[in-house]
Amino acid sequence: MLMTLIQKEVMHHILSVRFVALLVMCLLLVPLTLSTNYRNYRQNLVDYQEAVKLANIEETTVNPKMPPQPEVEVSKLFFKPTPLSVFAKGLEDSLPSYLGMTRNGITQGPPSTFSAPLSQLLGHLDFLFVVGTVFSLLALLFTFDAVAGEKEAGTLRINLANPLPRDLFLWSKLIGGYFVFVVPFLVSFLLGLLVLVWQGFPLGEPNIFPRVLSLTAISLLYIGVFFAIGTVISTYLDNSKTALIVAFTVWVFAVLITPRIGFLTAKIISPTRTSQSVYMEKTAMRDNFDAELKDQKMKFFMEVPPNKDGARIIGPEIAKKIDERMKSIEEEYRLKFQNRANKLDRDYKRETERQEQLGETFSRITPTSSLIYLTTNLTQTGKVERSNYFQTGDRYYEMLHADFFTKISDHISHRVHRPEDNVKITQPPRLATTNLGEIFSQSVIDVLLLCFFAVILTTVAFLKFFRSDI
């Protein structure tokens, strides 16, 4: 009996206008967005390679005895685009194109959007947008009248007057509609993958294929959640027009408004400084320390007894003694600066992490946020990849600090540039890649939430339908 009901439901959807709209959306949007974004990725990769080539870090040498200015970038760690960004751009265009290493700390280069800001006003059109926004709306359009339409037409009373269990009736609605929905989606996604492979996308790589499969499974689960939402609305209302209005309103809040309100609320509850203000504060701190060191050195100069004419002549031996006395003082000031700079960085990191955690927690009220977090982490364009990028930058700065910055002295009286004193700049480390198991362990809350939404909403729909007076 269940299969007969499912077949009836499948035929009902296939012959409807909404199925034609779904088919057109799938065949146009999915392959087109994947193909277009892959071309953008290849252009970004070329830009990255050119930037690394122009930086010429491998050949960079600096003389510690002729130190650069504190704000000069002696090296850069560039962000390499990932091929998985064809599915979700995520944070990739918002991240700094490079992290510059200076004596005052780490500076951030302009993001990728800096060269084309107008194109970002309309947002990204990628696979994540298609699934999270377009297909969620289509899923509600497939289910808003699943029960309400039957009630309004009077066919529900006729069907249940026969020996037809209510659970089989509702299961047929869910399974039949979901089957009709996901088949065009999967076919179009497969077509899009074939187009990508034809263009040169490395789908067969061990770090990419499992992520694409996981992305497919998460998308199907997310679509199932909105099928459950639409079914709940349909069981609670008797009029299909009212159900459509309520379904659209729920979609607007769930997809467009609530995820953004979460972070706006977090900014109000837990405000924080900007990274540029922290860098400027460290720059001012170094300038103050340099001024104090200059004053101290001037005191040593004033201790030199004047000659008969009242002039203080600083010979090589006296200058050497003054430099020796300055070494311990300079080391003390360097440690003070480093300790205070580290405290500033820790405080700023703690503030931003707290604000971000609050925003994430508030935004997870809706399944769309969980989809976004999961998808961007799977495609290496989310929070995990951003953390890896900045942690690698911190590690690289520590390497440069140990190999080069600690060898610099700003208060040597006599400087002589000798080629043998040149130090080759330490090469930037490679960005770490989080494996799939670690991704799911860090995103387990989002997986559980999607499953929770799907199970709870389906249960609510069945309980309401069982208790409904037909």
PDB file of C-alpha atoms in Angstrom, residues 250-455:
ATOM      1  CA  VAL A 250       9.258  30.939   8.045  1.00  0.00           C
ATOM      2  CA  TRP A 251      11.739  30.692   5.159  1.00  0.00           C
ATOM      3  CA  VAL A 252      12.542  34.419   5.316  1.00  0.00           C
ATOM      4  CA  PHE A 253      13.270  34.250   9.032  1.00  0.00           C
ATOM      5  CA  ALA A 254      15.063  30.889   8.959  1.00  0.00           C
ATOM      6  CA  VAL A 255      17.287  31.596   5.942  1.00  0.00           C
ATOM      7  CA  LEU A 256      17.677  35.374   5.621  1.00  0.00           C
ATOM      8  CA  ILE A 257      17.159  37.042   8.996  1.00  0.00           C
ATOM      9  CA  THR A 258      17.929  34.825  11.992  1.00  0.00           C
ATOM     10  CA  PRO A 259      21.535  33.866  11.024  1.00  0.00           C
ATOM     11  CA  ARG A 260      22.441  37.542  10.777  1.00  0.00           C
ATOM     12  CA  ILE A 261      20.608  38.634  13.915  1.00  0.00           C
ATOM     13  CA  GLY A 262      22.713  36.198  15.953  1.00  0.00           C
ATOM     14  CA  PHE A 263      25.971  37.996  15.176  1.00  0.00           C
ATOM     15  CA  LEU A 264      24.445  41.457  15.501  1.00  0.00           C
ATOM     16  CA  THR A 265      23.296  40.488  18.990  1.00  0.00           C
ATOM     17  CA  ALA A 266      26.773  39.162  19.835  1.00  0.00           C
ATOM     18  CA  LYS A 267      28.379  42.458  18.785  1.00  0.00           C
ATOM     19  CA  ILE A 268      26.066  44.363  21.118  1.00  0.00           C
ATOM     20  CA  ILE A 269      26.584  41.991  24.051  1.00  0.00           C
ATOM     21  CA  SER A 270      30.334  41.540  23.595  1.00  0.00           C
ATOM     22  CA  PRO A 271      31.986  44.392  21.617  1.00  0.00           C
ATOM     23  CA  THR A 272      35.637  44.116  20.615  1.00  0.00           C
ATOM     24  CA  ARG A 273      38.455  46.151  19.101  1.00  0.00           C
ATOM     25  CA  THR A 274      39.729  45.890  15.523  1.00  0.00           C
ATOM     26  CA  SER A 275      42.995  44.186  14.594  1.00  0.00           C
ATOM     27  CA  GLN A 276      44.267  47.502  13.169  1.00  0.00           C
ATOM     28  CA  SER A 277      43.750  49.276  16.496  1.00  0.00           C
ATOM     29  CA  VAL A 278      45.731  46.551  18.269  1.00  0.00           C
ATOM     30  CA  TYR A 279      48.571  46.896  15.751  1.00  0.00           C
ATOM     31  CA  MET A 280      48.611  50.699  16.143  1.00  0.00           C
ATOM     32  CA  GLU A 281      48.719  50.303  19.920  1.00  0.00           C
ATOM     33  CA  LYS A 282      51.776  48.044  19.626  1.00  0.00           C
ATOM     34  CA  THR A 283      53.399  50.522  17.242  1.00  0.00           C
ATOM     35  CA  ALA A 284      52.884  53.354  19.731  1.00  0.00           C
ATOM     36  CA  MET A 285      54.290  51.157  22.487  1.00  0.00           C
ATOM     37  CA  ARG A 286      57.456  50.456  20.481  1.00  0.00           C
ATOM     38  CA  ASP A 287      57.874  54.156  19.693  1.00  0.00           C
ATOM     39  CA  ASN A 288      57.667  54.962  23.421  1.00  0.00           C
ATOM     40  CA  PHE A 289      60.279  52.325  24.238  1.00  0.00           C
ATOM     41  CA  ASP A 290      62.567  53.619  21.491  1.00  0.00           C
ATOM     42  CA  ALA A 291      62.254  57.148  22.868  1.00  0.00           C
ATOM     43  CA  GLU A 292      63.139  55.926  26.371  1.00  0.00           C
ATOM     44  CA  LEU A 293      66.181  54.059  25.035  1.00  0.00           C
ATOM     45  CA  LYS A 294      67.344  57.155  23.186  1.00  0.00           C
ATOM     46  CA  ASP A 295      67.011  59.191  26.373  1.00  0.00           C
ATOM     47  CA  GLN A 296      69.007  56.577  28.271  1.00  0.00           C
ATOM     48  CA  LYS A 297      71.729  56.585  25.643  1.00  0.00           C
ATOM     49  CA  MET A 298      71.861  60.364  25.747  1.00  0.00           C
ATOM     50  CA  LYS A 299      72.424  60.173  29.517  1.00  0.00           C
ATOM     51  CA  PHE A 300      75.427  57.920  28.916  1.00  0.00           C
ATOM     52  CA  PHE A 301      76.768  60.428  26.394  1.00  0.00           C
ATOM     53  CA  MET A 302      76.343  63.226  28.913  1.00  0.00           C
ATOM     54  CA  GLU A 303      78.392  61.251  31.459  1.00  0.00           C
ATOM     55  CA  VAL A 304      81.446  61.534  29.194  1.00  0.00           C
ATOM     56  CA  PRO A 305      83.654  64.317  30.640  1.00  0.00           C
ATOM     57  CA  PRO A 306      84.077  67.329  28.337  1.00  0.00           C
ATOM     58  CA  ASN A 307      87.496  68.427  27.101  1.00  0.00           C
ATOM     59  CA  LYS A 308      89.073  71.817  27.706  1.00  0.00           C
ATOM     60  CA  ASP A 309      86.809  73.423  25.107  1.00  0.00           C
ATOM     61  CA  GLY A 310      83.695  71.998  26.811  1.00  0.00           C
ATOM     62  CA  ALA A 311      82.951  69.571  23.962  1.00  0.00           C
ATOM     63  CA  ARG A 312      82.292  65.868  24.526  1.00  0.00           C
ATOM     64  CA  ILE A 313      84.199  63.803  21.991  1.00  0.00           C
ATOM     65  CA  ILE A 314      82.905  60.254  21.576  1.00  0.00           C
ATOM     66  CA  GLY A 315      85.715  58.094  20.268  1.00  0.00           C
ATOM     67  CA  PRO A 316      85.443  54.458  19.139  1.00  0.00           C
ATOM     68  CA  GLU A 317      86.374  53.091  22.563  1.00  0.00           C
ATOM     69  CA  ILE A 318      83.837  55.222  24.416  1.00  0.00           C
ATOM     70  CA  ALA A 319      81.135  54.393  21.834  1.00  0.00           C
ATOM     71  CA  LYS A 320      81.882  50.695  22.291  1.00  0.00           C
ATOM     72  CA  LYS A 321      81.540  50.990  26.072  1.00  0.00           C
ATOM     73  CA  ILE A 322      78.241  52.843  25.712  1.00  0.00           C
ATOM     74  CA  ASP A 323      76.953  50.138  23.334  1.00  0.00           C
ATOM     75  CA  GLU A 324      77.924  47.470  25.855  1.00  0.00           C
ATOM     76  CA  ARG A 325      76.007  49.273  28.594  1.00  0.00           C
ATOM     77  CA  MET A 326      73.010  49.670  26.266  1.00  0.00           C
ATOM     78  CA  LYS A 327      72.805  45.960  25.459  1.00  0.00           C
ATOM     79  CA  SER A 328      71.363  44.882  28.796  1.00  0.00           C
ATOM     80  CA  ILE A 329      68.992  47.858  28.893  1.00  0.00           C
ATOM     81  CA  GLU A 330      67.835  47.201  25.336  1.00  0.00           C
ATOM     82  CA  GLU A 331      67.234  43.537  26.144  1.00  0.00           C
ATOM     83  CA  GLU A 332      65.161  44.545  29.158  1.00  0.00           C
ATOM     84  CA  TYR A 333      63.044  46.894  27.043  1.00  0.00           C
ATOM     85  CA  ARG A 334      62.664  44.250  24.334  1.00  0.00           C
ATOM     86  CA  LEU A 335      61.303  41.779  26.864  1.00  0.00           C
ATOM     87  CA  LYS A 336      58.921  44.433  28.217  1.00  0.00           C
ATOM     88  CA  PHE A 337      57.650  45.158  24.728  1.00  0.00           C
ATOM     89  CA  GLN A 338      57.225  41.482  23.895  1.00  0.00           C
ATOM     90  CA  ASN A 339      55.339  40.760  27.115  1.00  0.00           C
ATOM     91  CA  ARG A 340      52.974  43.691  26.656  1.00  0.00           C
ATOM     92  CA  ALA A 341      52.484  42.923  22.954  1.00  0.00           C
ATOM     93  CA  ASN A 342      51.678  39.305  23.797  1.00  0.00           C
ATOM     94  CA  LYS A 343      49.162  40.456  26.387  1.00  0.00           C
ATOM     95  CA  LEU A 344      47.506  42.734  23.843  1.00  0.00           C
ATOM     96  CA  ASP A 345      47.273  39.856  21.362  1.00  0.00           C
ATOM     97  CA  ARG A 346      45.856  37.489  23.983  1.00  0.00           C
ATOM     98  CA  ASP A 347      43.248  40.007  25.114  1.00  0.00           C
ATOM     99  CA  TYR A 348      42.211  40.760  21.527  1.00  0.00           C
ATOM    100  CA  LYS A 349      42.016  37.072  20.661  1.00  0.00           C
ATOM    101  CA  ARG A 350      39.944  36.356  23.763  1.00  0.00           C
ATOM    102  CA  GLU A 351      37.533  39.195  22.950  1.00  0.00           C
ATOM    103  CA  THR A 352      37.044  38.145  19.326  1.00  0.00           C
ATOM    104  CA  GLU A 353      36.633  34.469  20.195  1.00  0.00           C
ATOM    105  CA  ARG A 354      34.004  35.247  22.813  1.00  0.00           C
ATOM    106  CA  GLN A 355      32.059  37.466  20.425  1.00  0.00           C
ATOM    107  CA  GLU A 356      32.253  34.864  17.668  1.00  0.00           C
ATOM    108  CA  GLN A 357      31.164  32.007  19.916  1.00  0.00           C
ATOM    109  CA  LEU A 358      28.151  34.015  21.046  1.00  0.00           C
ATOM    110  CA  GLY A 359      27.237  34.794  17.438  1.00  0.00           C
ATOM    111  CA  GLU A 360      27.565  31.148  16.418  1.00  0.00           C
ATOM    112  CA  THR A 361      25.428  29.998  19.324  1.00  0.00           C
ATOM    113  CA  PHE A 362      22.646  32.494  18.617  1.00  0.00           C
ATOM    114  CA  SER A 363      22.659  31.829  14.857  1.00  0.00           C
ATOM    115  CA  ARG A 364      22.334  28.064  15.287  1.00  0.00           C
ATOM    116  CA  ILE A 365      18.662  28.530  16.132  1.00  0.00           C
ATOM    117  CA  THR A 366      18.107  27.942  12.413  1.00  0.00           C
ATOM    118  CA  PRO A 367      19.363  24.949  10.353  1.00  0.00           C
ATOM    119  CA  THR A 368      20.722  27.271   7.658  1.00  0.00           C
ATOM    120  CA  SER A 369      23.568  28.372   9.937  1.00  0.00           C
ATOM    121  CA  SER A 370      24.534  24.754  10.626  1.00  0.00           C
ATOM    122  CA  LEU A 371      24.591  24.071   6.872  1.00  0.00           C
ATOM    123  CA  ILE A 372      26.832  27.088   6.265  1.00  0.00           C
ATOM    124  CA  TYR A 373      29.295  26.170   9.032  1.00  0.00           C
ATOM    125  CA  LEU A 374      29.455  22.535   7.934  1.00  0.00           C
ATOM    126  CA  THR A 375      29.783  23.268   4.224  1.00  0.00           C
ATOM    127  CA  THR A 376      32.462  25.932   4.570  1.00  0.00           C
ATOM    128  CA  ASN A 377      34.521  23.715   6.867  1.00  0.00           C
ATOM    129  CA  LEU A 378      34.221  20.818   4.408  1.00  0.00           C
ATOM    130  CA  THR A 379      35.306  23.055   1.518  1.00  0.00           C
ATOM    131  CA  GLN A 380      38.222  24.582   3.493  1.00  0.00           C
ATOM    132  CA  THR A 381      36.747  28.079   3.323  1.00  0.00           C
ATOM    133  CA  GLY A 382      35.313  28.357   6.823  1.00  0.00           C
ATOM    134  CA  LYS A 383      36.309  28.932  10.405  1.00  0.00           C
ATOM    135  CA  VAL A 384      38.675  25.970  10.598  1.00  0.00           C
ATOM    136  CA  GLU A 385      40.714  27.093   7.589  1.00  0.00           C
ATOM    137  CA  ARG A 386      40.801  30.681   8.857  1.00  0.00           C
ATOM    138  CA  SER A 387      42.134  29.456  12.217  1.00  0.00           C
ATOM    139  CA  ASN A 388      44.805  27.386  10.445  1.00  0.00           C
ATOM    140  CA  TYR A 389      45.824  30.429   8.406  1.00  0.00           C
ATOM    141  CA  PHE A 390      46.259  32.765  11.371  1.00  0.00           C
ATOM    142  CA  GLN A 391      47.873  30.081  13.545  1.00  0.00           C
ATOM    143  CA  THR A 392      50.394  29.425  10.769  1.00  0.00           C
ATOM    144  CA  GLY A 393      51.042  33.169  10.624  1.00  0.00           C
ATOM    145  CA  ASP A 394      51.662  33.264  14.386  1.00  0.00           C
ATOM    146  CA  ARG A 395      54.008  30.291  14.110  1.00  0.00           C
ATOM    147  CA  TYR A 396      55.883  31.921  11.233  1.00  0.00           C
ATOM    148  CA  TYR A 397      56.249  35.141  13.212  1.00  0.00           C
ATOM    149  CA  GLU A 398      57.717  33.208  16.141  1.00  0.00           C
ATOM    150  CA  MET A 399      60.229  31.610  13.763  1.00  0.00           C
ATOM    151  CA  LEU A 400      61.263  35.009  12.373  1.00  0.00           C
ATOM    152  CA  HIS A 401      61.409  36.462  15.869  1.00  0.00           C
ATOM    153  CA  ALA A 402      63.845  33.763  16.981  1.00  0.00           C
ATOM    154  CA  ASP A 403      65.926  33.751  13.777  1.00  0.00           C
ATOM    155  CA  PHE A 404      66.037  37.448  12.946  1.00  0.00           C
ATOM    156  CA  PHE A 405      64.152  40.018  15.041  1.00  0.00           C
ATOM    157  CA  THR A 406      65.990  39.194  18.299  1.00  0.00           C
ATOM    158  CA  LYS A 407      69.322  39.843  16.556  1.00  0.00           C
ATOM    159  CA  ILE A 408      68.425  43.442  15.694  1.00  0.00           C
ATOM    160  CA  SER A 409      69.767  46.348  17.726  1.00  0.00           C
ATOM    161  CA  ASP A 410      68.520  49.870  17.081  1.00  0.00           C
ATOM    162  CA  HIS A 411      71.024  51.602  19.341  1.00  0.00           C
ATOM    163  CA  ILE A 412      74.439  50.699  17.974  1.00  0.00           C
ATOM    164  CA  SER A 413      76.528  53.847  17.575  1.00  0.00           C
ATOM    165  CA  HIS A 414      78.564  52.778  14.551  1.00  0.00           C
ATOM    166  CA  ARG A 415      77.077  50.564  11.834  1.00  0.00           C
ATOM    167  CA  VAL A 416      79.036  48.984   9.016  1.00  0.00           C
ATOM    168  CA  HIS A 417      77.230  47.049   6.290  1.00  0.00           C
ATOM    169  CA  ARG A 418      79.071  43.808   5.677  1.00  0.00           C
ATOM    170  CA  PRO A 419      77.651  41.192   3.272  1.00  0.00           C
ATOM    171  CA  GLU A 420      78.731  38.377   5.581  1.00  0.00           C
ATOM    172  CA  ASP A 421      76.326  39.689   8.243  1.00  0.00           C
ATOM    173  CA  ASN A 422      73.297  39.155   5.966  1.00  0.00           C
ATOM    174  CA  VAL A 423      70.667  36.727   7.252  1.00  0.00           C
ATOM    175  CA  LYS A 424      68.447  34.788   4.843  1.00  0.00           C
ATOM    176  CA  ILE A 425      64.790  35.155   5.722  1.00  0.00           C
ATOM    177  CA  THR A 426      63.181  31.978   7.014  1.00  0.00           C
ATOM    178  CA  GLN A 427      60.730  30.517   4.491  1.00  0.00           C
ATOM    179  CA  PRO A 428      57.004  30.559   5.336  1.00  0.00           C
ATOM    180  CA  PRO A 429      55.626  27.192   6.516  1.00  0.00           C
ATOM    181  CA  ARG A 430      52.916  25.437   4.547  1.00  0.00           C
ATOM    182  CA  LEU A 431      49.329  25.934   5.622  1.00  0.00           C
ATOM    183  CA  ALA A 432      48.077  22.937   7.572  1.00  0.00           C
ATOM    184  CA  THR A 433      45.078  21.027   6.160  1.00  0.00           C
ATOM    185  CA  THR A 434      42.509  19.593   8.555  1.00  0.00           C
ATOM    186  CA  ASN A 435      41.475  16.057   7.614  1.00  0.00           C
ATOM    187  CA  LEU A 436      37.869  14.980   7.209  1.00  0.00           C
ATOM    188  CA  GLY A 437      37.678  13.220  10.582  1.00  0.00           C
ATOM    189  CA  GLU A 438      38.827  16.345  12.412  1.00  0.00           C
ATOM    190  CA  ILE A 439      36.335  18.448  10.448  1.00  0.00           C
ATOM    191  CA  PHE A 440      33.408  16.320  11.600  1.00  0.00           C
ATOM    192  CA  SER A 441      34.706  16.170  15.168  1.00  0.00           C
ATOM    193  CA  GLN A 442      34.836  19.990  15.251  1.00  0.00           C
ATOM    194  CA  SER A 443      31.469  20.295  13.470  1.00  0.00           C
ATOM    195  CA  VAL A 444      29.631  17.527  15.330  1.00  0.00           C
ATOM    196  CA  ILE A 445      27.262  20.062  16.891  1.00  0.00           C
ATOM    197  CA  ASP A 446      26.083  21.165  13.422  1.00  0.00           C
ATOM    198  CA  VAL A 447      25.571  17.574  12.227  1.00  0.00           C
ATOM    199  CA  LEU A 448      23.602  16.756  15.371  1.00  0.00           C
ATOM    200  CA  LEU A 449      21.515  19.905  15.050  1.00  0.00           C
ATOM    201  CA  LEU A 450      20.527  19.096  11.460  1.00  0.00           C
ATOM    202  CA  CYS A 451      19.591  15.560  12.495  1.00  0.00           C
ATOM    203  CA  PHE A 452      17.746  16.952  15.516  1.00  0.00           C
ATOM    204  CA  PHE A 453      15.734  19.390  13.380  1.00  0.00           C
ATOM    205  CA  ALA A 454      14.847  16.653  10.887  1.00  0.00           C
ATOM    206  CA  VAL A 455      13.736  14.127  13.542  1.00  0.00           C
TER     207      VAL A 455
END
